[in-house]
CSV table of N, CA, C and O in Angstrom, one decimal:
chain,number,residue,atom,x,y,z
O,584,UNK,N,47.7,80.4,72.7
O,584,UNK,CA,47.7,79.0,72.1
O,584,UNK,C,48.9,78.5,72.1
O,584,UNK,O,49.1,77.2,72.3
O,585,UNK,N,50.2,79.2,71.9
O,585,UNK,CA,51.2,78.6,71.9
O,585,UNK,C,51.7,77.8,73.3
O,585,UNK,O,52.4,76.7,73.2
O,586,UNK,N,51.2,78.2,74.3
O,586,UNK,CA,51.3,77.5,75.6
O,586,UNK,C,50.6,76.2,75.7
O,586,UNK,O,50.9,75.2,76.1
O,587,UNK,N,49.2,76.2,75.1
O,587,UNK,CA,48.4,75.2,75.2
O,587,UNK,C,49.1,74.0,74.0
O,587,UNK,O,49.2,72.9,74.4
O,588,UNK,N,49.7,74.5,73.0
O,588,UNK,CA,50.3,73.5,72.1
O,588,UNK,C,51.5,73.0,72.9
O,588,UNK,O,51.8,71.7,72.9
O,589,UNK,N,52.4,73.8,73.6
O,589,UNK,CA,53.7,73.5,74.4
O,589,UNK,C,53.1,72.2,75.2
O,589,UNK,O,53.8,71.1,75.5
O,590,UNK,N,52.1,72.6,76.0
O,590,UNK,CA,51.6,71.7,77.1
O,590,UNK,C,51.2,70.3,76.4
O,590,UNK,O,51.3,69.3,77.2
O,591,UNK,N,50.3,70.6,75.4
O,591,UNK,CA,49.7,69.3,74.9
O,591,UNK,C,51.0,68.4,74.3
O,591,UNK,O,50.8,67.3,74.3
O,592,UNK,N,52.0,68.8,73.9
O,592,UNK,CA,53.1,68.0,73.3
O,592,UNK,C,54.0,67.5,74.3
O,592,UNK,O,54.5,66.5,74.2
O,593,UNK,N,54.2,68.1,75.5
O,593,UNK,CA,54.9,67.7,76.4
O,593,UNK,C,54.3,67.3,77.6
O,593,UNK,O,54.7,66.9,78.9
O,594,UNK,N,52.9,66.8,77.4
O,594,UNK,CA,52.3,65.9,78.4
O,594,UNK,C,51.7,66.5,79.7
O,594,UNK,O,51.4,65.8,80.8
O,595,UNK,N,51.3,67.9,79.6
O,595,UNK,CA,50.7,68.5,80.6
O,595,UNK,C,49.1,68.1,80.6
O,595,UNK,O,48.6,68.3,79.6
O,596,UNK,N,48.6,67.2,81.5
O,596,UNK,CA,47.2,66.6,81.5
O,596,UNK,C,46.4,67.7,81.7
O,596,UNK,O,45.2,67.3,81.5
O,597,UNK,N,46.4,68.9,82.2
O,597,UNK,CA,45.5,69.8,82.3
O,597,UNK,C,45.0,70.4,80.9
O,597,UNK,O,43.8,71.0,81.2
O,598,UNK,N,45.7,70.2,80.0
O,598,UNK,CA,45.2,70.9,78.7
O,598,UNK,C,44.5,69.8,77.9
O,598,UNK,O,45.2,68.7,77.5
O,599,UNK,N,43.5,69.9,77.4
O,599,UNK,CA,42.8,69.1,76.5
O,599,UNK,C,43.5,69.1,75.1
O,599,UNK,O,44.1,70.2,74.7
O,600,UNK,N,43.3,67.8,74.5
O,600,UNK,CA,44.1,67.7,73.2
O,600,UNK,C,43.4,68.4,72.1
O,600,UNK,O,44.0,68.9,71.0
O,601,UNK,N,42.0,68.8,72.2
O,601,UNK,CA,41.4,69.4,71.2
O,601,UNK,C,41.3,71.0,71.3
O,601,UNK,O,40.8,71.5,70.5
O,602,UNK,N,42.3,71.6,72.0
O,602,UNK,CA,42.3,72.9,72.1
O,602,UNK,C,43.2,73.4,71.2
O,602,UNK,O,43.4,74.7,71.0
O,603,UNK,N,44.0,72.7,70.5
O,603,UNK,CA,45.1,73.3,69.6
O,603,UNK,C,44.2,73.3,68.2
O,603,UNK,O,43.5,72.5,67.7
O,604,UNK,N,44.4,74.6,67.5
O,604,UNK,CA,43.8,74.8,66.2
O,604,UNK,C,44.8,75.7,65.4
O,604,UNK,O,45.6,76.4,66.0
O,605,UNK,N,44.4,75.7,64.0
O,605,UNK,CA,45.3,76.6,63.1
O,605,UNK,C,44.8,77.8,63.1
O,605,UNK,O,43.5,78.1,63.4
O,606,UNK,N,45.7,78.8,62.9
O,606,UNK,CA,45.1,80.3,63.1
O,606,UNK,C,44.4,80.5,61.6
O,606,UNK,O,43.9,81.5,61.5
O,607,UNK,N,44.9,79.8,60.7
O,607,UNK,CA,44.3,80.1,59.3
O,607,UNK,C,43.2,79.1,59.0
O,607,UNK,O,43.1,77.9,59.4
O,608,UNK,N,42.0,79.7,58.3
O,608,UNK,CA,40.9,78.9,58.1
O,608,UNK,C,41.4,78.1,56.6
O,608,UNK,O,42.3,78.4,56.1
O,609,UNK,N,40.5,76.9,56.4
O,609,UNK,CA,41.0,76.4,55.3
O,609,UNK,C,40.8,77.0,54.0
O,609,UNK,O,41.7,76.7,53.2
O,610,UNK,N,39.9,77.9,53.8
O,610,UNK,CA,39.9,79.0,52.8
O,610,UNK,C,41.2,79.6,52.3
O,610,UNK,O,41.6,79.9,51.4
O,611,UNK,N,41.8,80.2,53.6
O,611,UNK,CA,43.1,80.9,53.6
O,611,UNK,C,44.3,80.0,53.1
O,611,UNK,O,44.9,80.2,52.1
O,612,UNK,N,44.2,78.7,53.5
O,612,UNK,CA,45.3,77.8,53.1
O,612,UNK,C,45.4,77.5,51.7
O,612,UNK,O,46.4,77.2,51.1
O,613,UNK,N,44.2,77.5,51.0
O,613,UNK,CA,44.0,77.0,49.7
O,613,UNK,C,44.6,78.0,48.7
O,613,UNK,O,45.0,77.7,47.7
O,614,UNK,N,44.5,79.2,49.1
O,614,UNK,CA,45.0,80.5,48.3
O,614,UNK,C,46.5,80.5,48.4
O,614,UNK,O,47.1,81.4,47.7
O,615,UNK,N,47.1,79.6,49.3
O,615,UNK,CA,48.8,79.8,49.3
O,615,UNK,C,49.2,79.3,48.1
O,615,UNK,O,48.8,78.4,47.3
O,616,UNK,N,50.5,79.8,47.8
O,616,UNK,CA,51.2,79.4,46.3
O,616,UNK,C,52.5,78.5,46.9
O,616,UNK,O,53.1,79.0,48.0
O,617,UNK,N,52.8,77.5,46.3
O,617,UNK,CA,53.9,77.0,46.6
O,617,UNK,C,55.1,77.7,46.1
O,617,UNK,O,55.6,77.6,44.9
O,618,UNK,N,56.1,78.1,47.0
O,618,UNK,CA,57.3,78.9,46.6
O,618,UNK,C,58.7,78.0,46.9
O,618,UNK,O,59.4,78.4,47.0
O,619,UNK,N,58.3,76.6,46.9
O,619,UNK,CA,59.5,75.8,47.1
O,619,UNK,C,59.9,75.5,45.6
O,619,UNK,O,59.2,74.9,45.1
O,620,UNK,N,61.3,75.8,45.6
O,620,UNK,CA,61.9,75.2,44.2
O,620,UNK,C,63.2,74.8,44.4
O,620,UNK,O,64.0,74.9,45.3
O,621,UNK,N,63.5,73.7,43.6
O,621,UNK,CA,64.7,72.7,43.7
O,621,UNK,C,65.9,73.7,43.6
O,621,UNK,O,65.9,74.7,42.6
O,622,UNK,N,66.9,73.4,44.4
O,622,UNK,CA,68.2,74.1,44.1
O,622,UNK,C,68.6,73.9,43.0
O,622,UNK,O,69.2,75.0,42.2
O,623,UNK,N,68.8,72.8,42.1
O,623,UNK,CA,69.2,72.5,40.9
O,623,UNK,C,68.4,73.3,39.8
O,623,UNK,O,69.0,73.8,38.9
O,624,UNK,N,67.1,73.5,40.0
O,624,UNK,CA,66.1,74.1,39.2
O,624,UNK,C,66.5,75.5,39.1
O,624,UNK,O,66.6,76.2,38.0
O,625,UNK,N,66.8,76.2,40.4
O,625,UNK,CA,67.0,77.6,40.5
O,625,UNK,C,68.4,77.9,39.9
O,625,UNK,O,68.5,78.9,39.2
O,626,UNK,N,69.4,77.1,39.9
O,626,UNK,CA,70.8,77.2,39.3
O,626,UNK,C,70.5,77.3,37.8
O,626,UNK,O,71.3,78.1,37.3
O,627,UNK,N,69.9,76.4,37.5
O,627,UNK,CA,69.8,76.3,35.9
O,627,UNK,C,69.1,77.5,35.2
O,627,UNK,O,69.1,78.0,34.3
O,628,UNK,N,67.8,78.0,36.0
O,628,UNK,CA,67.1,79.1,35.4
O,628,UNK,C,68.3,80.3,35.5
O,628,UNK,O,67.9,81.2,34.5
O,629,UNK,N,69.0,80.5,36.3
O,629,UNK,CA,69.8,81.7,36.3
O,629,UNK,C,71.1,81.7,35.6
O,629,UNK,O,71.6,82.7,34.9
O,630,UNK,N,71.4,80.5,35.3
O,630,UNK,CA,72.6,80.1,34.6
O,630,UNK,C,72.4,80.3,32.9
O,630,UNK,O,71.3,80.2,32.4
O,631,UNK,N,73.2,81.0,32.1
O,631,UNK,CA,73.0,81.1,30.9
O,631,UNK,C,73.1,79.7,30.0
O,631,UNK,O,74.0,79.0,30.5
O,632,UNK,N,72.4,79.6,29.0
O,632,UNK,CA,72.5,78.5,28.4
O,632,UNK,C,74.0,78.3,27.6
O,632,UNK,O,74.5,79.5,26.9
O,633,UNK,N,74.6,77.2,27.3
O,633,UNK,CA,75.9,77.2,26.7
O,633,UNK,C,76.0,76.0,25.8
O,633,UNK,O,75.3,75.1,25.9
O,634,UNK,N,76.9,76.1,24.7
O,634,UNK,CA,77.2,75.1,23.7
O,634,UNK,C,78.5,75.1,23.9
O,634,UNK,O,79.4,76.1,23.5
O,635,UNK,N,78.9,73.9,24.0
O,635,UNK,CA,80.4,73.4,24.1
O,635,UNK,C,80.9,73.0,22.8
O,635,UNK,O,80.1,72.1,22.2
O,636,UNK,N,82.1,73.2,22.4
O,636,UNK,CA,82.5,72.4,21.2
O,636,UNK,C,83.7,71.7,21.4
O,636,UNK,O,84.6,71.8,22.3
O,637,UNK,N,83.5,70.4,20.8
O,637,UNK,CA,84.7,69.4,21.2
O,637,UNK,C,85.0,68.9,19.8
O,637,UNK,O,84.3,68.9,18.9
O,638,UNK,N,86.4,68.6,19.8
O,638,UNK,CA,87.1,67.9,18.5
O,638,UNK,C,87.8,66.7,19.1
O,638,UNK,O,89.1,66.8,19.4
O,639,UNK,N,87.2,65.7,19.4
O,639,UNK,CA,87.9,64.4,20.0
O,639,UNK,C,88.8,63.8,19.3
O,639,UNK,O,88.7,63.8,18.1
O,640,UNK,N,90.0,63.3,19.8
O,640,UNK,CA,91.0,62.7,19.1
O,640,UNK,C,91.0,61.3,19.6
O,640,UNK,O,91.5,60.3,18.8
O,641,UNK,N,90.6,60.8,20.8
O,641,UNK,CA,90.6,59.5,21.2
O,641,UNK,C,89.3,59.2,21.9
O,641,UNK,O,88.4,60.0,22.1
O,642,UNK,N,88.9,58.0,21.8
O,642,UNK,CA,87.5,57.6,22.5
O,642,UNK,C,87.5,58.0,24.0
O,642,UNK,O,86.1,58.2,24.3
O,643,UNK,N,88.5,58.0,24.5
O,643,UNK,CA,88.4,58.3,26.1
O,643,UNK,C,87.7,60.0,26.1
O,643,UNK,O,87.3,60.4,27.2
O,644,UNK,N,87.8,60.5,25.1
O,644,UNK,CA,87.5,62.2,25.2
O,644,UNK,C,85.6,62.1,25.2
O,644,UNK,O,85.3,63.1,25.6
O,645,UNK,N,85.4,61.0,25.0
O,645,UNK,CA,83.6,60.8,25.0
O,645,UNK,C,83.2,61.3,26.6
O,645,UNK,O,82.0,61.9,26.7
O,646,UNK,N,84.1,61.0,27.4
O,646,UNK,CA,83.7,61.0,29.1
O,646,UNK,C,83.3,62.9,29.3
O,646,UNK,O,82.4,62.9,29.7
O,647,UNK,N,84.3,63.6,28.6
O,647,UNK,CA,83.9,65.0,28.8
O,647,UNK,C,82.9,65.6,28.2
O,647,UNK,O,82.1,66.3,28.6
O,648,UNK,N,82.6,64.9,27.1
O,648,UNK,CA,81.5,65.4,26.2
O,648,UNK,C,80.1,65.0,27.0
O,648,UNK,O,79.3,65.8,27.0
O,649,UNK,N,80.0,63.9,27.3
O,649,UNK,CA,78.9,63.4,28.2
O,649,UNK,C,78.8,64.2,29.4
O,649,UNK,O,77.6,64.4,30.0
O,650,UNK,N,79.9,64.4,30.2
O,650,UNK,CA,79.7,65.2,31.3
O,650,UNK,C,79.0,66.8,31.0
O,650,UNK,O,78.3,67.1,31.8
O,651,UNK,N,79.5,67.3,29.9
O,651,UNK,CA,78.8,68.4,29.4
O,651,UNK,C,77.3,68.5,29.2
O,651,UNK,O,76.6,69.1,29.6
O,652,UNK,N,76.9,67.2,28.4
O,652,UNK,CA,75.5,66.9,28.5
O,652,UNK,C,74.7,66.8,29.9
O,652,UNK,O,73.6,67.3,30.1
O,653,UNK,N,75.3,66.1,30.6
O,653,UNK,CA,74.6,65.8,31.8
O,653,UNK,C,74.7,67.1,32.8
O,653,UNK,O,73.7,67.5,33.6
O,654,UNK,N,75.5,68.0,32.4
O,654,UNK,CA,75.4,69.4,32.9
O,654,UNK,C,74.4,70.3,32.5
O,654,UNK,O,74.3,71.5,32.8
O,655,UNK,N,73.8,69.9,31.2
O,655,UNK,CA,72.7,70.7,30.7
O,655,UNK,C,73.3,71.5,29.6
O,655,UNK,O,72.5,72.5,29.2
O,656,UNK,N,74.5,71.2,29.1
O,656,UNK,CA,74.8,72.1,28.0
O,656,UNK,C,74.8,71.2,26.6
O,656,UNK,O,75.0,70.1,26.6
O,657,UNK,N,74.5,72.1,25.6
O,657,UNK,CA,74.7,71.2,24.4
O,657,UNK,C,75.9,71.1,23.8
O,657,UNK,O,76.9,72.2,24.4
O,658,UNK,N,76.3,70.3,23.2
O,658,UNK,CA,77.7,70.1,22.5
O,658,UNK,C,77.7,69.7,21.0
O,658,UNK,O,76.8,69.0,20.5
O,659,UNK,N,78.6,70.7,20.5
O,659,UNK,CA,78.8,70.4,19.0
O,659,UNK,C,80.1,69.5,19.1
O,659,UNK,O,81.1,70.0,19.5
O,660,UNK,N,80.0,68.5,18.3
O,660,UNK,CA,81.1,67.6,18.1
O,660,UNK,C,81.8,67.4,16.7
O,660,UNK,O,81.0,66.9,15.8
O,661,UNK,N,83.0,67.7,16.5
O,661,UNK,CA,83.5,67.7,15.2
O,661,UNK,C,84.5,66.6,14.9
O,661,UNK,O,85.4,66.5,16.1
O,662,UNK,N,84.1,65.3,14.4
O,662,UNK,CA,85.2,64.3,14.2
O,662,UNK,C,86.0,64.2,13.2
O,662,UNK,O,86.8,63.3,12.9
O,663,UNK,N,86.5,65.4,12.8
O,663,UNK,CA,87.5,65.5,11.7
O,663,UNK,C,88.9,65.0,12.0
O,663,UNK,O,89.7,64.5,11.4
O,664,UNK,N,89.2,65.0,13.4
O,664,UNK,CA,90.6,64.6,13.9
O,664,UNK,C,90.5,63.1,14.4
O,664,UNK,O,91.6,62.8,14.9
O,665,UNK,N,89.3,62.4,14.2
O,665,UNK,CA,89.2,61.2,14.7
O,665,UNK,C,89.1,60.1,13.5
O,665,UNK,O,88.3,60.3,12.5
O,666,UNK,N,89.6,58.8,13.7
O,666,UNK,CA,89.4,57.9,12.7
O,666,UNK,C,88.0,57.3,12.8
O,666,UNK,O,87.2,57.5,13.7
O,667,UNK,N,87.5,57.0,11.5
O,667,UNK,CA,85.9,56.4,11.6
O,667,UNK,C,85.5,55.6,12.4
O,667,UNK,O,84.3,55.5,12.9
O,668,UNK,N,86.3,54.5,12.9
O,668,UNK,CA,85.8,53.4,13.9
O,668,UNK,C,85.7,53.9,15.2
O,668,UNK,O,84.6,53.7,15.7
O,669,UNK,N,86.6,54.7,15.7
O,669,UNK,CA,86.4,55.5,17.1
O,669,UNK,C,85.3,56.5,16.9
O,669,UNK,O,84.4,56.6,17.8
O,670,UNK,N,85.1,57.2,15.7
O,670,UNK,CA,84.3,58.2,15.8
O,670,UNK,C,82.7,57.4,15.9
O,670,UNK,O,81.7,58.1,16.4
O,671,UNK,N,82.6,56.4,15.1
O,671,UNK,CA,81.2,55.5,15.3
O,671,UNK,C,80.9,55.2,16.5
O,671,UNK,O,80.0,55.2,17.1
O,672,UNK,N,82.0,54.7,17.4
O,672,UNK,CA,81.7,54.2,18.8
O,672,UNK,C,81.5,55.5,19.5
O,672,UNK,O,80.5,55.5,20.4
O,673,UNK,N,82.0,56.7,19.3
O,673,UNK,CA,81.7,58.0,20.0
O,673,UNK,C,80.0,58.1,19.8
O,673,UNK,O,79.4,58.8,21.0
O,674,UNK,N,79.9,58.1,18.6
O,674,UNK,CA,78.3,58.7,18.2
O,674,UNK,C,77.5,57.6,18.9
O,674,UNK,O,76.5,58.2,19.3
O,675,UNK,N,77.8,56.3,18.7
O,675,UNK,CA,77.1,55.5,19.6
O,675,UNK,C,76.8,55.5,21.0
O,675,UNK,O,75.6,55.6,21.5
O,676,UNK,N,77.9,55.8,21.8
O,676,UNK,CA,77.9,56.3,23.1
O,676,UNK,C,77.2,57.7,23.4
O,676,UNK,O,76.3,57.6,24.3
O,677,UNK,N,77.4,58.5,22.6
O,677,UNK,CA,76.6,59.9,22.7
O,677,UNK,C,75.2,59.6,22.4
O,677,UNK,O,74.3,60.4,22.9
O,678,UNK,N,74.7,58.7,21.4
O,678,UNK,CA,73.4,58.5,21.1
O,678,UNK,C,72.6,57.9,22.3
O,678,UNK,O,71.6,58.3,22.8
O,679,UNK,N,73.4,56.9,23.0
O,679,UNK,CA,72.8,56.4,24.3
O,679,UNK,C,72.8,57.5,25.4
O,679,UNK,O,71.5,57.5,26.0
O,680,UNK,N,73.9,58.2,25.5
O,680,UNK,CA,73.7,59.2,26.7
O,680,UNK,C,72.7,60.4,26.5
O,680,UNK,O,71.9,60.7,27.5
O,681,UNK,N,72.6,60.7,25.2
O,681,UNK,CA,71.3,61.9,25.0
O,681,UNK,C,69.9,61.0,25.0
O,681,UNK,O,69.0,61.8,25.4
O,682,UNK,N,70.0,59.9,24.9
O,682,UNK,CA,68.5,59.1,25.0
O,682,UNK,C,68.1,59.1,26.6
O,682,UNK,O,67.1,59.3,27.1
O,683,UNK,N,69.4,58.6,27.4
O,683,UNK,CA,69.3,58.6,28.8
O,683,UNK,C,68.6,59.9,29.5
O,683,UNK,O,68.0,59.9,30.4
O,684,UNK,N,69.2,61.0,29.0
O,684,UNK,CA,68.8,62.4,29.4
O,684,UNK,C,67.5,63.0,28.8
O,684,UNK,O,67.3,64.0,29.0
O,685,UNK,N,67.0,62.1,27.9
O,685,UNK,CA,65.7,62.7,27.0
O,685,UNK,C,66.2,63.9,26.2
O,685,UNK,O,65.5,64.7,26.2
O,686,UNK,N,67.3,63.8,25.6
O,686,UNK,CA,67.8,64.8,24.6
O,686,UNK,C,68.0,64.4,23.4
O,686,UNK,O,67.0,63.5,22.9
O,687,UNK,N,68.8,64.9,22.6
O,687,UNK,CA,68.8,64.7,21.0
O,687,UNK,C,70.1,64.7,20.5
O,687,UNK,O,71.0,65.2,20.8
O,688,UNK,N,70.5,64.2,19.4
O,688,UNK,CA,71.5,64.0,18.5
O,688,UNK,C,71.2,64.1,17.2
O,688,UNK,O,70.2,63.6,16.6
O,689,UNK,N,71.8,65.2,16.5
O,689,UNK,CA,71.6,65.6,15.1
O,689,UNK,C,72.8,65.8,14.4
O,689,UNK,O,73.8,66.3,15.0
O,690,UNK,N,72.9,65.3,13.2
O,690,UNK,CA,73.9,65.5,12.2
O,690,UNK,C,73.6,67.0,11.5
O,690,UNK,O,72.9,66.9,11.0
O,691,UNK,N,74.8,67.7,11.8
O,691,UNK,CA,74.8,69.2,11.2
O,691,UNK,C,75.8,69.3,10.1
O,691,UNK,O,75.8,70.3,9.5
O,692,UNK,N,76.6,68.3,10.0
O,692,UNK,CA,77.7,68.4,8.7
O,692,UNK,C,78.1,67.2,8.6
O,692,UNK,O,77.6,66.0,8.9
O,693,UNK,N,79.2,66.8,7.6
O,693,UNK,CA,79.7,65.6,7.3
O,693,UNK,C,80.2,64.9,8.4
O,693,UNK,O,79.9,63.6,8.5
O,694,UNK,N,81.1,65.6,9.2
O,694,UNK,CA,81.4,64.6,10.3
O,694,UNK,C,81.4,65.7,11.5
O,694,UNK,O,82.2,65.6,12.8
O,695,UNK,N,80.2,66.4,11.6
O,695,UNK,CA,80.0,67.2,12.8
O,695,UNK,C,78.4,66.9,13.4
O,695,UNK,O,77.5,66.8,12.4
O,696,UNK,N,78.3,66.7,14.7
O,696,UNK,CA,77.0,66.4,15.5
O,696,UNK,C,76.7,67.5,16.4
O,696,UNK,O,77.5,68.0,17.0
O,697,UNK,N,75.5,67.7,16.8
O,697,UNK,CA,74.8,68.5,17.7
O,697,UNK,C,74.3,67.5,18.5
O,697,UNK,O,73.5,66.9,18.5
O,698,UNK,N,74.7,67.6,20.0
O,698,UNK,CA,74.2,66.7,21.0
O,698,UNK,C,73.5,67.7,22.0
O,698,UNK,O,74.1,68.8,22.5
O,699,UNK,N,72.2,67.5,22.4
O,699,UNK,CA,71.4,68.3,23.2
O,699,UNK,C,70.7,67.9,24.2
O,699,UNK,O,70.4,66.6,24.0
O,700,UNK,N,70.8,68.4,25.4
O,700,UNK,CA,70.0,67.9,26.5
O,700,UNK,C,68.3,68.1,26.2
O,700,UNK,O,68.1,68.7,25.3
O,701,UNK,N,67.5,67.9,27.3
O,701,UNK,CA,66.0,68.1,26.8
O,701,UNK,C,65.7,69.3,27.0
O,701,UNK,O,64.5,69.8,26.4
O,702,UNK,N,66.3,70.4,27.5
O,702,UNK,CA,65.8,71.7,27.5
O,702,UNK,C,66.3,72.6,26.3
O,702,UNK,O,66.1,73.6,26.3
O,703,UNK,N,66.8,71.7,25.2
O,703,UNK,CA,67.1,72.4,23.8
O,703,UNK,C,66.2,71.9,22.8
O,703,UNK,O,65.8,70.8,22.8
O,704,UNK,N,65.7,73.0,22.0
O,704,UNK,CA,65.0,72.5,20.9
O,704,UNK,C,65.7,72.8,19.5
O,704,UNK,O,66.2,74.1,19.4
O,705,UNK,N,65.9,72.0,18.7
O,705,UNK,CA,66.7,72.2,17.3
O,705,UNK,C,65.5,72.2,16.2
O,705,UNK,O,64.7,71.4,16.1
O,706,UNK,N,65.4,73.3,15.4
O,706,UNK,CA,64.6,73.5,14.5
O,706,UNK,C,65.4,73.9,13.1
O,706,UNK,O,66.4,74.2,13.2
O,707,UNK,N,64.6,73.6,12.1
O,707,UNK,CA,65.0,74.0,10.8
O,707,UNK,C,65.9,72.5,10.2
O,707,UNK,O,65.9,71.7,10.8
O,708,UNK,N,66.5,72.8,9.1
O,708,UNK,CA,67.2,71.7,8.4
O,708,UNK,C,68.2,72.3,7.6
O,708,UNK,O,68.2,73.6,7.1
O,709,UNK,N,69.2,71.5,7.4
O,709,UNK,CA,70.3,72.3,6.5
O,709,UNK,C,70.1,71.5,5.0
O,709,UNK,O,69.9,70.3,4.8
O,710,UNK,N,70.4,72.6,4.2
O,710,UNK,CA,70.2,71.9,2.6
O,710,UNK,C,71.6,72.0,2.2
O,710,UNK,O,72.5,72.6,2.5
O,711,UNK,N,71.6,71.3,0.9
O,711,UNK,CA,73.0,71.3,-0.1
O,711,UNK,C,73.9,70.7,1.0
O,711,UNK,O,75.1,70.9,0.7
O,712,UNK,N,73.5,69.7,1.8
O,712,UNK,CA,74.7,69.2,2.6
O,712,UNK,C,74.9,67.8,2.0
O,712,UNK,O,73.9,66.8,2.0
O,713,UNK,N,76.1,67.7,1.4
O,713,UNK,CA,76.6,66.5,0.7
O,713,UNK,C,77.4,65.7,1.6
O,713,UNK,O,78.5,65.9,1.9
O,714,UNK,N,76.8,64.7,2.3
O,714,UNK,CA,77.3,63.8,3.2
O,714,UNK,C,77.8,62.6,2.5
O,714,UNK,O,77.1,62.0,1.8
O,715,UNK,N,78.9,62.1,2.9
O,715,UNK,CA,79.2,60.5,2.6
O,715,UNK,C,78.7,59.8,3.5
O,715,UNK,O,79.3,59.5,4.5
O,716,UNK,N,77.9,58.9,2.9
O,716,UNK,CA,76.8,58.1,4.0
O,716,UNK,C,77.8,56.7,4.5
O,716,UNK,O,77.4,56.1,5.4
O,717,UNK,N,79.0,56.4,3.8
O,717,UNK,CA,79.7,55.6,4.2
O,717,UNK,C,80.7,55.8,5.7
O,717,UNK,O,81.2,54.8,6.2
O,718,UNK,N,80.7,57.0,6.0
O,718,UNK,CA,81.5,57.4,7.1
O,718,UNK,C,80.8,57.2,8.5
O,718,UNK,O,81.3,56.3,9.1
O,719,UNK,N,80.0,57.9,8.8
O,719,UNK,CA,79.5,57.9,10.2
O,719,UNK,C,77.7,57.6,10.1
O,719,UNK,O,77.1,58.0,9.0
O,720,UNK,N,77.4,57.2,11.0
O,720,UNK,CA,75.9,56.7,11.0
O,720,UNK,C,74.9,58.0,11.2
O,720,UNK,O,75.5,58.8,11.7
O,721,UNK,N,73.9,57.9,10.6
O,721,UNK,CA,72.9,59.1,10.8
O,721,UNK,C,72.4,59.2,12.2
O,721,UNK,O,72.1,58.4,12.8
């Protein structure tokens, strides 16, 4: 069979085109499982989930936080070392970044936020949390 295939591909006129056939019948082919896995998916399945902690001081620190989210890590961001105006800008940026990757952002303290990519689920709620609503947006 392989000689017939070779001759049909490279132009030997003695071999008819209809001599090529598959060794498997269609019923055998349908029983096959697709074992192809994306390299990125395989890496993420083997890697442990991680949560990074950040305490930004400058607006420029948001780039490192967004990179962690893009790498599939959850991030806890503490804004206690940052002024309110820049903290609001960072929260705005992170809100957009988490939206873009189908993730989420949740306030877990007065000045602490949890940003998660789409492979994380946050459940439960925090009670007795007295937040000053004038500092940062929800």
